[in-house]
Amino acid sequence: MAITLSGYKRQCGRQSGGVSRIGIAQVSDIENITVTEGVISAIKFKSGASFKDYQSELDQAEYKFTETEATILIRLNRAGKASSIAYNELKDLAPCGLVAIAQFNNGETVLLGYTEEFGFSRPILDVVPDSGSGKAPTDDNYFDITLRTSQILAPLFLSDTIEISTLFTAE
């Protein structure tokens, strides 16, 4: 049996880092995900459902993938009532499964909570808080929420043909 490698070619264009937009949805809101040649070519929501925007502090959201997990960190602008409510909402919904997309500043968009191999059986179930007020007036006052899913294969990215804004609009 011959081994064929698709290889990798250096990408031209912006290489800048950072996350510009985060969307979160419940697994139960998604009707179907279509994967074509290792890239998500369509996401179909059930009627009235879509991704919900989660705004983080400017240049403070982050996506990471390691050998065993993928994460999205969302830094809310301060510890307080609104950030506690946002965290509690996600923590309450996580046991039924969440999926999230993170759009990078370079235009790429990744999906967490769904894999071609396992489908929705490995959604985001883990929502981890980290919050602090700092000691001095110059210290950070923050509320971080990390969405975490265990997986061994790299997360799927969305095709450039998908208009991201349509994923945030309920039909």
mmCIF file of C-alpha atoms in Angstrom, residues 15-143:
data_model
loop_
_atom_site.group_PDB
_atom_site.id
_atom_site.type_symbol
_atom_site.label_atom_id
_atom_site.label_comp_id
_atom_site.label_asym_id
_atom_site.label_seq_id
_atom_site.Cartn_x
_atom_site.Cartn_y
_atom_site.Cartn_z
ATOM 1 C CA GLN A 15 -0.210 35.665 9.093
ATOM 2 C CA SER A 16 -1.381 37.797 12.020
ATOM 3 C CA GLY A 17 -2.701 36.130 15.135
ATOM 4 C CA GLY A 18 -5.689 36.809 17.302
ATOM 5 C CA VAL A 19 -9.373 35.958 17.351
ATOM 6 C CA SER A 20 -11.829 38.478 15.926
ATOM 7 C CA ARG A 21 -15.157 36.695 16.542
ATOM 8 C CA ILE A 22 -16.481 33.849 18.688
ATOM 9 C CA GLY A 23 -19.805 32.090 18.271
ATOM 10 C CA ILE A 24 -21.340 29.466 20.546
ATOM 11 C CA ALA A 25 -24.325 27.197 19.946
ATOM 12 C CA GLN A 26 -25.909 24.182 21.549
ATOM 13 C CA VAL A 27 -25.366 20.870 19.740
ATOM 14 C CA SER A 28 -29.145 20.371 19.725
ATOM 15 C CA ASP A 29 -29.516 23.530 17.574
ATOM 16 C CA ILE A 30 -27.469 22.130 14.689
ATOM 17 C CA GLU A 31 -29.201 19.950 12.134
ATOM 18 C CA ASN A 32 -26.210 18.986 9.998
ATOM 19 C CA ILE A 33 -22.550 19.686 9.266
ATOM 20 C CA THR A 34 -21.136 18.839 5.845
ATOM 21 C CA VAL A 35 -17.423 18.109 5.485
ATOM 22 C CA THR A 36 -15.846 18.110 2.034
ATOM 23 C CA GLU A 37 -12.190 17.087 1.640
ATOM 24 C CA GLY A 38 -11.399 17.804 5.303
ATOM 25 C CA VAL A 39 -13.048 21.244 5.378
ATOM 26 C CA ILE A 40 -16.505 22.202 6.640
ATOM 27 C CA SER A 41 -18.489 23.240 3.579
ATOM 28 C CA ALA A 42 -21.879 23.797 5.279
ATOM 29 C CA ILE A 43 -23.473 24.167 8.715
ATOM 30 C CA LYS A 44 -27.269 23.882 8.838
ATOM 31 C CA PHE A 45 -29.110 25.051 11.931
ATOM 32 C CA LYS A 46 -32.583 24.057 13.025
ATOM 33 C CA SER A 47 -35.224 26.724 12.424
ATOM 34 C CA GLY A 48 -34.715 29.784 14.625
ATOM 35 C CA ALA A 49 -31.220 28.772 15.785
ATOM 36 C CA SER A 50 -27.760 30.224 15.088
ATOM 37 C CA PHE A 51 -24.417 30.878 16.722
ATOM 38 C CA LYS A 52 -24.552 33.516 19.460
ATOM 39 C CA ASP A 53 -21.840 36.170 19.585
ATOM 40 C CA TYR A 54 -19.574 36.140 22.634
ATOM 41 C CA GLN A 55 -17.527 39.314 22.677
ATOM 42 C CA SER A 56 -14.220 39.195 24.440
ATOM 43 C CA GLU A 57 -11.912 41.978 25.478
ATOM 44 C CA LEU A 58 -10.097 43.307 22.382
ATOM 45 C CA ASP A 59 -7.125 41.087 21.435
ATOM 46 C CA GLN A 60 -7.691 38.834 24.451
ATOM 47 C CA ALA A 61 -9.453 35.758 22.987
ATOM 48 C CA GLU A 62 -7.321 32.786 22.044
ATOM 49 C CA TYR A 63 -7.623 29.403 20.315
ATOM 50 C CA LYS A 64 -5.226 26.571 21.188
ATOM 51 C CA PHE A 65 -4.866 22.991 20.032
ATOM 52 C CA THR A 66 -2.626 20.417 21.717
ATOM 53 C CA GLU A 67 -2.200 16.673 21.338
ATOM 54 C CA THR A 68 -5.246 15.961 23.520
ATOM 55 C CA GLU A 69 -7.533 18.988 23.501
ATOM 56 C CA ALA A 70 -8.710 22.120 21.755
ATOM 57 C CA THR A 71 -9.656 25.277 23.646
ATOM 58 C CA ILE A 72 -11.040 28.744 23.120
ATOM 59 C CA LEU A 73 -10.319 31.310 25.833
ATOM 60 C CA ILE A 74 -12.694 34.259 26.109
ATOM 61 C CA ARG A 75 -11.604 37.194 28.293
ATOM 62 C CA LEU A 76 -14.574 39.215 29.478
ATOM 63 C CA ASN A 77 -13.825 42.832 30.321
ATOM 64 C CA ARG A 78 -14.191 42.535 34.078
ATOM 65 C CA ALA A 79 -15.295 40.415 36.995
ATOM 66 C CA GLY A 80 -18.858 41.372 37.814
ATOM 67 C CA LYS A 81 -22.552 40.563 37.448
ATOM 68 C CA ALA A 82 -22.622 40.341 33.636
ATOM 69 C CA SER A 83 -19.578 38.049 33.402
ATOM 70 C CA SER A 84 -20.898 35.776 36.163
ATOM 71 C CA ILE A 85 -24.246 35.462 34.377
ATOM 72 C CA ALA A 86 -22.498 34.682 31.050
ATOM 73 C CA TYR A 87 -20.325 31.998 32.691
ATOM 74 C CA ASN A 88 -23.252 30.419 34.571
ATOM 75 C CA GLU A 89 -25.283 30.259 31.350
ATOM 76 C CA LEU A 90 -22.515 28.387 29.524
ATOM 77 C CA LYS A 91 -21.826 26.109 32.504
ATOM 78 C CA ASP A 92 -25.540 25.180 32.676
ATOM 79 C CA LEU A 93 -25.736 24.410 28.924
ATOM 80 C CA ALA A 94 -22.402 22.558 28.609
ATOM 81 C CA PRO A 95 -23.590 19.166 29.951
ATOM 82 C CA CYS A 96 -25.884 18.870 26.911
ATOM 83 C CA GLY A 97 -23.027 19.808 24.563
ATOM 84 C CA LEU A 98 -21.822 23.015 22.959
ATOM 85 C CA VAL A 99 -20.032 23.824 19.719
ATOM 86 C CA ALA A 100 -18.051 26.987 19.089
ATOM 87 C CA ILE A 101 -16.439 28.769 16.188
ATOM 88 C CA ALA A 102 -13.500 31.137 16.425
ATOM 89 C CA GLN A 103 -12.752 33.414 13.506
ATOM 90 C CA PHE A 104 -9.120 34.509 13.410
ATOM 91 C CA ASN A 105 -7.827 37.905 12.351
ATOM 92 C CA ASN A 106 -6.216 36.200 9.330
ATOM 93 C CA GLY A 107 -9.676 35.160 8.051
ATOM 94 C CA GLU A 108 -9.605 31.452 8.991
ATOM 95 C CA THR A 109 -12.469 30.045 11.119
ATOM 96 C CA VAL A 110 -12.215 26.900 13.258
ATOM 97 C CA LEU A 111 -15.024 24.790 14.766
ATOM 98 C CA LEU A 112 -14.731 23.057 18.152
ATOM 99 C CA GLY A 113 -17.120 20.404 19.457
ATOM 100 C CA TYR A 114 -17.529 18.435 16.213
ATOM 101 C CA THR A 115 -15.155 16.073 14.419
ATOM 102 C CA GLU A 116 -15.510 14.114 11.215
ATOM 103 C CA GLU A 117 -14.652 10.901 13.070
ATOM 104 C CA PHE A 118 -16.906 11.315 16.118
ATOM 105 C CA GLY A 119 -19.529 13.785 14.917
ATOM 106 C CA PHE A 120 -21.156 15.497 17.905
ATOM 107 C CA SER A 121 -20.159 12.770 20.386
ATOM 108 C CA ARG A 122 -17.189 14.900 21.582
ATOM 109 C CA PRO A 123 -18.778 18.344 22.067
ATOM 110 C CA ILE A 124 -17.569 21.066 24.381
ATOM 111 C CA LEU A 125 -18.589 19.848 27.823
ATOM 112 C CA ASP A 126 -15.955 21.623 29.874
ATOM 113 C CA VAL A 127 -16.388 25.338 30.686
ATOM 114 C CA VAL A 128 -13.639 26.560 33.013
ATOM 115 C CA PRO A 129 -13.600 29.962 34.760
ATOM 116 C CA ASP A 130 -10.607 32.012 35.930
ATOM 117 C CA SER A 131 -11.367 35.382 37.461
ATOM 118 C CA GLY A 132 -9.668 37.980 39.585
ATOM 119 C CA SER A 133 -9.944 41.562 40.746
ATOM 120 C CA GLY A 134 -6.259 42.269 41.231
ATOM 121 C CA LYS A 135 -4.874 44.007 44.329
ATOM 122 C CA ALA A 136 -4.089 47.481 43.036
ATOM 123 C CA PRO A 137 -6.095 49.862 40.839
ATOM 124 C CA THR A 138 -3.583 49.225 38.018
ATOM 125 C CA ASP A 139 -4.042 45.409 38.150
ATOM 126 C CA ASP A 140 -6.175 43.495 35.666
ATOM 127 C CA ASN A 141 -9.792 42.952 36.646
ATOM 128 C CA TYR A 142 -10.867 40.043 34.472
ATOM 129 C CA PHE A 143 -13.137 37.053 33.991
#
